[in-house]
CSV table of C-alpha atoms and ligand atoms in Angstrom, one decimal:
chain,number,residue,atom,x,y,z
L,1,MET,CA,29.1,-23.4,-15.3
L,2,SER,CA,30.7,-22.2,-12.6
L,3,LYS,CA,30.8,-24.5,-9.2
L,4,LEU,CA,31.4,-21.7,-7.1
L,5,PRO,CA,28.3,-21.5,-4.9
L,6,LEU,CA,26.5,-18.0,-4.9
L,7,PRO,CA,25.7,-16.5,-1.7
L,8,LEU,CA,22.3,-14.7,-1.5
L,9,VAL,CA,22.7,-11.2,-1.5
L,10,ILE,CA,20.2,-9.5,1.2
L,11,ALA,CA,19.5,-5.9,1.0
L,12,HIS,CA,19.9,-4.8,4.8
L,13,ARG,CA,16.9,-2.0,5.3
L,14,GLY,CA,16.9,-1.9,1.6
L,15,ALA,CA,19.9,-0.1,-0.3
L,16,SER,CA,20.4,1.7,3.1
L,17,GLY,CA,23.8,2.8,2.0
L,18,TYR,CA,22.5,4.9,-0.3
L,19,LEU,CA,18.7,5.9,0.7
L,20,PRO,CA,17.1,6.3,3.9
L,21,GLU,CA,16.5,2.8,5.5
L,22,HIS,CA,13.6,1.2,4.9
L,23,THR,CA,11.8,3.3,2.4
L,24,LEU,CA,10.3,2.0,-0.8
L,25,VAL,CA,12.8,4.0,-3.0
L,26,SER,CA,15.7,2.2,-1.0
L,27,LYS,CA,13.9,-0.9,-1.9
L,28,ALA,CA,13.6,-0.3,-5.6
L,29,LEU,CA,17.2,0.6,-5.5
L,30,ALA,CA,18.3,-2.6,-4.2
L,31,TYR,CA,15.9,-4.5,-6.5
L,32,ALA,CA,17.3,-2.8,-9.5
L,33,MET,CA,21.0,-3.6,-8.2
L,34,GLY,CA,20.6,-7.4,-8.1
L,35,ALA,CA,19.7,-8.2,-4.6
L,36,ASP,CA,18.4,-11.6,-4.0
L,37,TYR,CA,16.4,-10.5,-1.0
L,38,LEU,CA,15.1,-7.5,0.6
L,39,GLU,CA,15.1,-7.2,4.4
L,40,GLN,CA,11.6,-5.7,6.5
L,41,ASP,CA,12.2,-5.0,10.3
L,42,VAL,CA,8.6,-5.5,11.3
L,43,ILE,CA,6.9,-3.5,14.5
L,44,ALA,CA,3.5,-2.7,15.4
L,45,THR,CA,1.6,0.7,15.5
L,46,ARG,CA,-1.3,1.4,18.3
L,47,ASP,CA,-3.6,0.5,16.0
L,48,GLY,CA,-2.4,-2.8,15.1
L,49,ALA,CA,-0.6,-2.3,11.6
L,50,LEU,CA,2.5,-3.5,11.0
L,51,VAL,CA,5.0,-1.3,9.7
L,52,VAL,CA,8.6,-1.6,8.3
L,53,MET,CA,11.0,0.2,10.5
L,54,HIS,CA,14.2,-0.9,12.4
L,55,ASP,CA,13.6,0.7,16.2
L,56,ILE,CA,10.6,0.2,18.3
L,57,THR,CA,11.2,4.2,18.8
L,58,LEU,CA,10.8,6.7,16.0
L,59,ASP,CA,13.2,9.0,17.3
L,60,ASP,CA,16.1,8.7,14.9
L,61,VAL,CA,14.9,8.2,11.4
L,62,THR,CA,11.8,10.6,11.5
L,63,ASP,CA,10.4,14.1,12.4
L,64,VAL,CA,8.4,12.9,15.2
L,65,ALA,CA,9.6,14.9,17.9
L,66,GLU,CA,8.8,18.3,16.0
L,67,GLN,CA,5.2,17.1,15.0
L,68,TYR,CA,4.4,15.4,18.1
L,69,PRO,CA,6.4,17.0,21.1
L,70,GLN,CA,4.2,16.2,23.5
L,71,ARG,CA,3.9,12.5,22.8
L,72,ALA,CA,7.1,11.1,24.3
L,73,ARG,CA,7.2,8.6,27.1
L,74,ALA,CA,8.8,9.7,30.4
L,75,ASP,CA,12.1,7.9,29.1
L,76,GLY,CA,12.1,10.8,26.3
L,77,HIS,CA,11.5,8.3,23.8
L,78,PHE,CA,8.7,8.3,20.9
L,79,TYR,CA,7.3,4.8,20.5
L,80,CYS,CA,5.7,3.7,17.4
L,81,ILE,CA,3.4,1.7,19.5
L,82,ASP,CA,1.7,4.9,20.9
L,83,PHE,CA,0.8,6.4,17.6
L,84,ASP,CA,-2.0,5.1,15.3
L,85,LEU,CA,-1.0,4.7,11.4
L,86,GLU,CA,-2.7,7.5,10.1
L,87,GLU,CA,-0.3,9.6,12.5
L,88,ILE,CA,2.3,7.4,11.5
L,89,ARG,CA,1.7,8.3,8.0
L,90,THR,CA,2.4,12.2,8.7
L,91,LEU,CA,5.8,11.3,9.7
L,92,LYS,CA,8.8,12.4,7.4
L,93,VAL,CA,11.6,9.7,7.2
L,94,SER,CA,15.2,10.7,6.9
L,95,GLU,CA,18.3,9.5,6.9
L,96,ARG,CA,19.4,7.9,10.8
L,97,ARG,CA,20.6,10.3,12.9
L,98,GLY,CA,22.9,9.5,15.8
L,99,ALA,CA,22.6,10.9,19.5
L,100,ASP,CA,24.2,14.5,18.6
L,101,GLY,CA,21.3,15.0,15.5
L,102,LYS,CA,23.9,14.5,13.1
L,103,ARG,CA,23.9,11.6,10.1
L,104,LYS,CA,25.0,8.4,11.6
L,105,TYR,CA,26.8,7.7,8.5
L,106,PRO,CA,28.0,11.1,7.1
L,107,GLU,CA,29.1,10.0,3.8
L,108,ARG,CA,25.4,8.7,3.2
L,109,PHE,CA,22.6,10.4,1.6
L,110,SER,CA,21.9,14.3,2.8
L,111,LEU,CA,19.7,14.7,5.6
L,112,ASN,CA,16.8,17.1,4.3
L,113,ALA,CA,16.6,16.0,0.7
L,114,GLY,CA,13.8,14.0,-0.6
L,115,ARG,CA,10.3,13.3,1.0
L,116,PHE,CA,10.2,9.6,2.6
L,117,GLU,CA,7.5,7.9,4.6
L,118,ILE,CA,7.0,4.7,6.6
L,119,VAL,CA,5.5,2.1,4.8
L,120,THR,CA,3.4,-0.9,6.0
L,121,LEU,CA,4.5,-4.5,6.1
L,122,GLU,CA,1.7,-5.2,3.6
L,123,GLU,CA,2.4,-2.3,1.3
L,124,GLU,CA,6.1,-3.3,0.9
L,125,ILE,CA,5.0,-7.2,-0.1
L,126,ARG,CA,2.7,-5.7,-2.7
L,127,PHE,CA,5.5,-3.5,-3.9
L,128,ILE,CA,8.2,-6.1,-4.2
L,129,GLN,CA,5.5,-8.5,-5.6
L,130,GLY,CA,4.4,-5.8,-8.3
L,131,LEU,CA,8.3,-5.4,-9.1
L,132,ASN,CA,8.6,-8.9,-9.5
L,133,MET,CA,5.6,-9.2,-11.8
L,134,SER,CA,6.7,-6.2,-14.1
L,135,THR,CA,10.6,-7.0,-14.3
L,136,GLY,CA,9.9,-10.9,-14.2
L,137,GLY,CA,12.4,-11.2,-11.2
L,138,THR,CA,12.0,-13.4,-8.2
L,139,VAL,CA,13.4,-11.0,-5.2
L,140,GLY,CA,12.4,-12.6,-2.0
L,141,ILE,CA,11.6,-10.7,1.4
L,142,TYR,CA,13.4,-11.3,4.5
L,143,PRO,CA,11.3,-10.0,7.5
L,144,GLU,CA,12.5,-9.7,10.9
L,145,ILE,CA,10.0,-10.0,14.2
L,146,LYS,CA,11.1,-7.1,16.1
L,147,ASP,CA,11.2,-7.4,19.8
L,148,PRO,CA,8.4,-9.9,20.3
L,149,GLN,CA,8.4,-10.1,24.5
L,150,TRP,CA,8.6,-6.2,24.3
L,151,HIS,CA,5.3,-6.3,21.8
L,152,ARG,CA,3.6,-8.6,23.8
L,153,SER,CA,4.5,-6.5,27.0
L,154,GLU,CA,2.6,-3.8,25.4
L,155,GLY,CA,-0.4,-6.0,24.7
L,156,PHE,CA,0.3,-7.1,21.1
L,157,ASP,CA,1.4,-10.3,19.6
L,158,ILE,CA,3.4,-9.3,16.7
L,159,THR,CA,4.6,-12.7,15.7
L,160,GLU,CA,0.8,-13.9,15.2
L,161,ASN,CA,-0.1,-10.9,13.1
L,162,ILE,CA,3.2,-11.2,11.0
L,163,VAL,CA,2.5,-14.7,10.1
L,164,HIS,CA,-1.2,-14.1,9.1
L,165,LEU,CA,-0.2,-11.3,6.8
L,166,LEU,CA,2.4,-13.6,5.1
L,167,GLN,CA,-0.3,-16.6,4.5
L,168,LYS,CA,-2.4,-13.9,3.1
L,169,TYR,CA,0.3,-13.0,0.4
L,170,GLY,CA,1.2,-16.7,-0.4
L,171,TYR,CA,4.1,-17.2,1.9
L,172,ARG,CA,3.6,-20.4,3.2
L,173,SER,CA,5.9,-23.3,2.5
L,174,ALA,CA,9.9,-23.7,2.5
L,175,ASN,CA,9.6,-23.3,-1.3
L,176,ASP,CA,8.3,-19.5,-1.2
L,177,PRO,CA,10.5,-16.7,-1.8
L,178,ILE,CA,11.1,-15.9,2.0
L,179,TYR,CA,13.1,-16.1,5.2
L,180,LEU,CA,11.6,-15.2,8.2
L,181,GLN,CA,14.1,-13.8,10.8
L,182,CYS,CA,14.0,-13.3,14.6
L,183,PHE,CA,16.7,-13.0,17.7
L,184,ASP,CA,14.1,-14.6,20.0
L,185,HIS,CA,14.1,-18.5,19.5
L,186,GLN,CA,10.9,-19.2,21.3
L,187,GLU,CA,9.1,-17.0,18.8
L,188,LEU,CA,10.6,-18.7,16.0
L,189,ILE,CA,9.3,-21.9,17.2
L,190,ARG,CA,5.9,-20.7,17.5
L,191,VAL,CA,5.7,-20.1,14.0
L,192,GLU,CA,5.2,-23.4,12.7
L,193,LYS,CA,4.5,-25.0,15.9
L,194,GLU,CA,1.6,-22.7,16.8
L,195,PHE,CA,0.6,-21.4,13.5
L,196,GLY,CA,1.7,-24.0,10.8
L,197,LEU,CA,3.7,-21.7,8.6
L,198,ARG,CA,6.3,-24.1,7.2
L,199,VAL,CA,8.6,-20.9,5.3
L,200,LYS,CA,12.4,-20.9,6.0
L,201,LEU,CA,13.3,-19.5,9.6
L,202,VAL,CA,16.6,-18.3,10.3
L,203,GLN,CA,17.8,-17.5,14.0
L,204,LEU,CA,19.7,-14.5,14.4
L,205,MET,CA,22.5,-14.7,16.9
L,206,ARG,CA,24.8,-12.4,18.8
L,207,ALA,CA,28.2,-13.4,20.3
L,208,THR,CA,26.3,-12.6,23.8
L,209,ALA,CA,23.2,-14.3,23.5
L,210,ASP,CA,22.1,-17.3,25.0
L,211,LEU,CA,20.7,-19.8,22.7
L,212,PRO,CA,20.1,-23.5,22.1
L,213,PRO,CA,23.2,-25.5,20.3
L,214,LEU,CA,23.1,-25.7,16.4
L,215,GLU,CA,21.7,-29.2,16.4
L,216,GLU,CA,18.6,-27.8,18.3
L,217,ILE,CA,18.3,-24.9,16.5
L,218,ALA,CA,18.1,-26.9,13.3
L,219,ARG,CA,15.1,-28.8,14.1
L,220,TYR,CA,13.3,-25.6,13.8
L,221,ALA,CA,15.6,-23.3,11.4
L,222,LYS,CA,16.9,-23.4,7.9
L,223,GLY,CA,19.7,-21.2,8.9
L,224,ILE,CA,21.5,-18.7,11.6
L,225,GLY,CA,22.2,-15.2,11.0
L,226,PRO,CA,25.3,-14.3,13.1
L,227,SER,CA,27.1,-10.8,13.2
L,228,ILE,CA,29.9,-10.9,11.2
L,229,ASP,CA,32.1,-10.8,14.3
L,230,MET,CA,31.4,-14.3,15.1
L,231,LEU,CA,32.6,-15.4,11.9
L,232,TYR,CA,36.5,-14.5,12.5
L,233,GLU,CA,39.2,-14.3,14.7
L,234,GLY,CA,42.4,-12.1,14.5
L,235,LYS,CA,40.9,-8.4,14.3
L,236,GLY,CA,43.6,-6.6,15.7
L,237,ALA,CA,46.1,-4.7,14.3
L,238,GLY,CA,48.9,-6.5,12.5
L,239,GLN,CA,46.9,-9.9,12.7
L,240,ASP,CA,45.8,-12.4,10.1
L,241,PRO,CA,41.9,-12.5,10.4
L,242,VAL,CA,41.0,-16.1,10.0
L,243,PRO,CA,37.3,-17.8,10.0
L,244,THR,CA,36.0,-19.4,13.3
L,245,ALA,CA,34.6,-22.8,13.2
L,246,LEU,CA,31.0,-21.2,13.2
L,247,VAL,CA,30.0,-21.9,9.5
L,248,ASP,CA,31.3,-25.7,9.4
L,249,ASP,CA,29.5,-26.2,12.5
L,250,ALA,CA,26.1,-25.0,11.0
L,251,HIS,CA,27.0,-26.7,7.9
L,252,GLU,CA,27.6,-29.9,9.6
L,253,VAL,CA,23.8,-29.8,11.3
L,254,GLY,CA,22.3,-28.4,7.8
L,255,LEU,CA,22.1,-24.9,8.7
L,256,ALA,CA,22.6,-22.1,6.2
L,257,VAL,CA,24.5,-19.2,7.5
L,258,HIS,CA,23.6,-15.5,6.6
L,259,ASP,CA,25.6,-13.1,8.4
L,260,TYR,CA,25.1,-9.5,9.2
L,261,THR,CA,26.0,-6.6,8.4
L,262,LEU,CA,28.5,-5.9,5.8
L,263,ARG,CA,29.2,-1.8,5.1
L,264,ALA,CA,31.3,-0.4,2.6
L,265,ASP,CA,31.4,2.9,5.1
L,266,ARG,CA,31.9,0.8,8.4
L,267,LEU,CA,34.2,-2.3,7.6
L,268,PRO,CA,34.6,-5.2,10.0
L,269,ASP,CA,37.4,-4.8,12.3
L,270,GLY,CA,41.1,-5.8,10.9
L,271,LEU,CA,39.5,-6.0,7.3
L,272,GLY,CA,41.2,-3.2,5.0
L,273,SER,CA,38.5,-3.3,2.3
L,274,LEU,CA,34.9,-4.5,1.2
L,275,ALA,CA,36.9,-7.1,-1.1
L,276,ALA,CA,39.2,-8.3,1.8
L,277,ALA,CA,35.9,-8.8,4.0
L,278,LEU,CA,34.2,-10.6,1.1
L,279,GLU,CA,37.2,-12.7,0.5
L,280,LEU,CA,37.2,-13.9,4.4
L,281,LEU,CA,33.5,-14.3,4.5
L,282,VAL,CA,32.7,-15.9,1.5
L,283,ALA,CA,35.8,-17.6,-0.3
L,284,GLN,CA,37.5,-18.5,3.1
L,285,GLY,CA,34.2,-18.7,5.3
L,286,GLY,CA,31.9,-20.2,2.8
L,287,ILE,CA,28.9,-18.4,4.1
L,288,ASP,CA,25.3,-18.8,2.3
L,289,GLY,CA,24.0,-15.2,2.2
L,290,LEU,CA,25.0,-11.9,3.7
L,291,PHE,CA,23.2,-8.5,4.6
L,292,THR,CA,24.5,-5.6,3.4
L,293,ASP,CA,23.8,-1.9,3.1
L,294,PHE,CA,25.6,-1.9,-0.5
L,295,PRO,CA,24.1,-4.8,-2.3
L,296,ASP,CA,25.8,-3.3,-5.9
L,297,MET,CA,29.1,-3.7,-4.3
L,298,VAL,CA,28.7,-7.5,-3.3
L,299,VAL,CA,26.8,-8.4,-6.4
L,300,LYS,CA,29.8,-6.8,-8.3
L,301,TRP,CA,32.5,-8.7,-6.4
L,302,LEU,CA,30.6,-12.0,-6.8
L,303,GLN,CA,30.4,-11.6,-10.4
L,304,GLY,CA,33.7,-10.9,-10.8
L,305,ARG,CA,34.6,-13.9,-9.0
L,306,GLN,CA,32.3,-16.0,-11.1
L,307,GLU,CA,33.6,-14.4,-14.5
L,308,ALA,CA,37.5,-15.3,-13.0
L,309,GLU,CA,36.1,-18.9,-12.4
L,310,GLN,CA,34.8,-19.3,-15.7
L,311,ALA,CA,37.8,-18.3,-17.3
L,312,ARG,CA,39.7,-20.9,-15.5
L,313,ASP,CA,37.6,-23.3,-16.5
L,314,ASP,CA,37.5,-22.3,-20.1
L,315,SER,CA,41.4,-21.9,-20.3
L,316,ALA,CA,41.5,-25.7,-18.9
L,317,GLY,CA,38.7,-27.0,-21.0
J,401,LIG,CA1,17.1,-6.5,10.9
């Protein structure tokens, strides 16, 4: 048996390096690639449906501007919460576009191939539970409560609605295959305190965010989700990247670390390859999980590391 800890592979918006983010085919591909968890970003529609979308606006991944040209707000954006689910279902989802209207990641899936749609959180949970049933797998869900304060300002308590749906589908305790994530620590605190839901919580972190100290986060959360750039120093040319103290500090107070987001086509600064990034984050850094757009590559690297360890054990023993 290998002694190496195996960090969790979390498919960021599905296998989004290969297919349009948050579509069911992208989730199915990530599932087949061996991801441990599949991520859902969750936002609300006007009629209170929870849908799996990264942005609160529909602009960059759908054809909303063509289908509903009159429905933008004064700021020029099309907000999901201004549309009923029935309308959301008519939208065609595509690969993410940048401000210039072209693909944000030019090497990825083409813009106008396939037919993809937005799904509700409920549909996606049933889809993943269905795959677990048909394959005997145990893949978990990893929903993110998106912009809870903004949703509240629009008259919708997204946290409460997500909690109720999770309870309905059997996600209730720390043993269930789910991590629930949010940047807003007040909302994470509500999950158990106000609603009594005891699933594993992950406090997302940005370098600039104003958050409680780690020992306080450890009182309500199981882990932290920092951006990769918070985990190492030495990003400049000719510098030697080395891990920061964040992982050790988190482990000190019992928090797991799941960092975001590793992309093969947008490597972290100063790291020349995906393998170099994994070596730094996993082997040197000791992270417990990572979000990636390319779950197959991370799984393959981890398997290679396991096999090398096994070979060393065998020859030693
Ligand atoms: Ca997310």
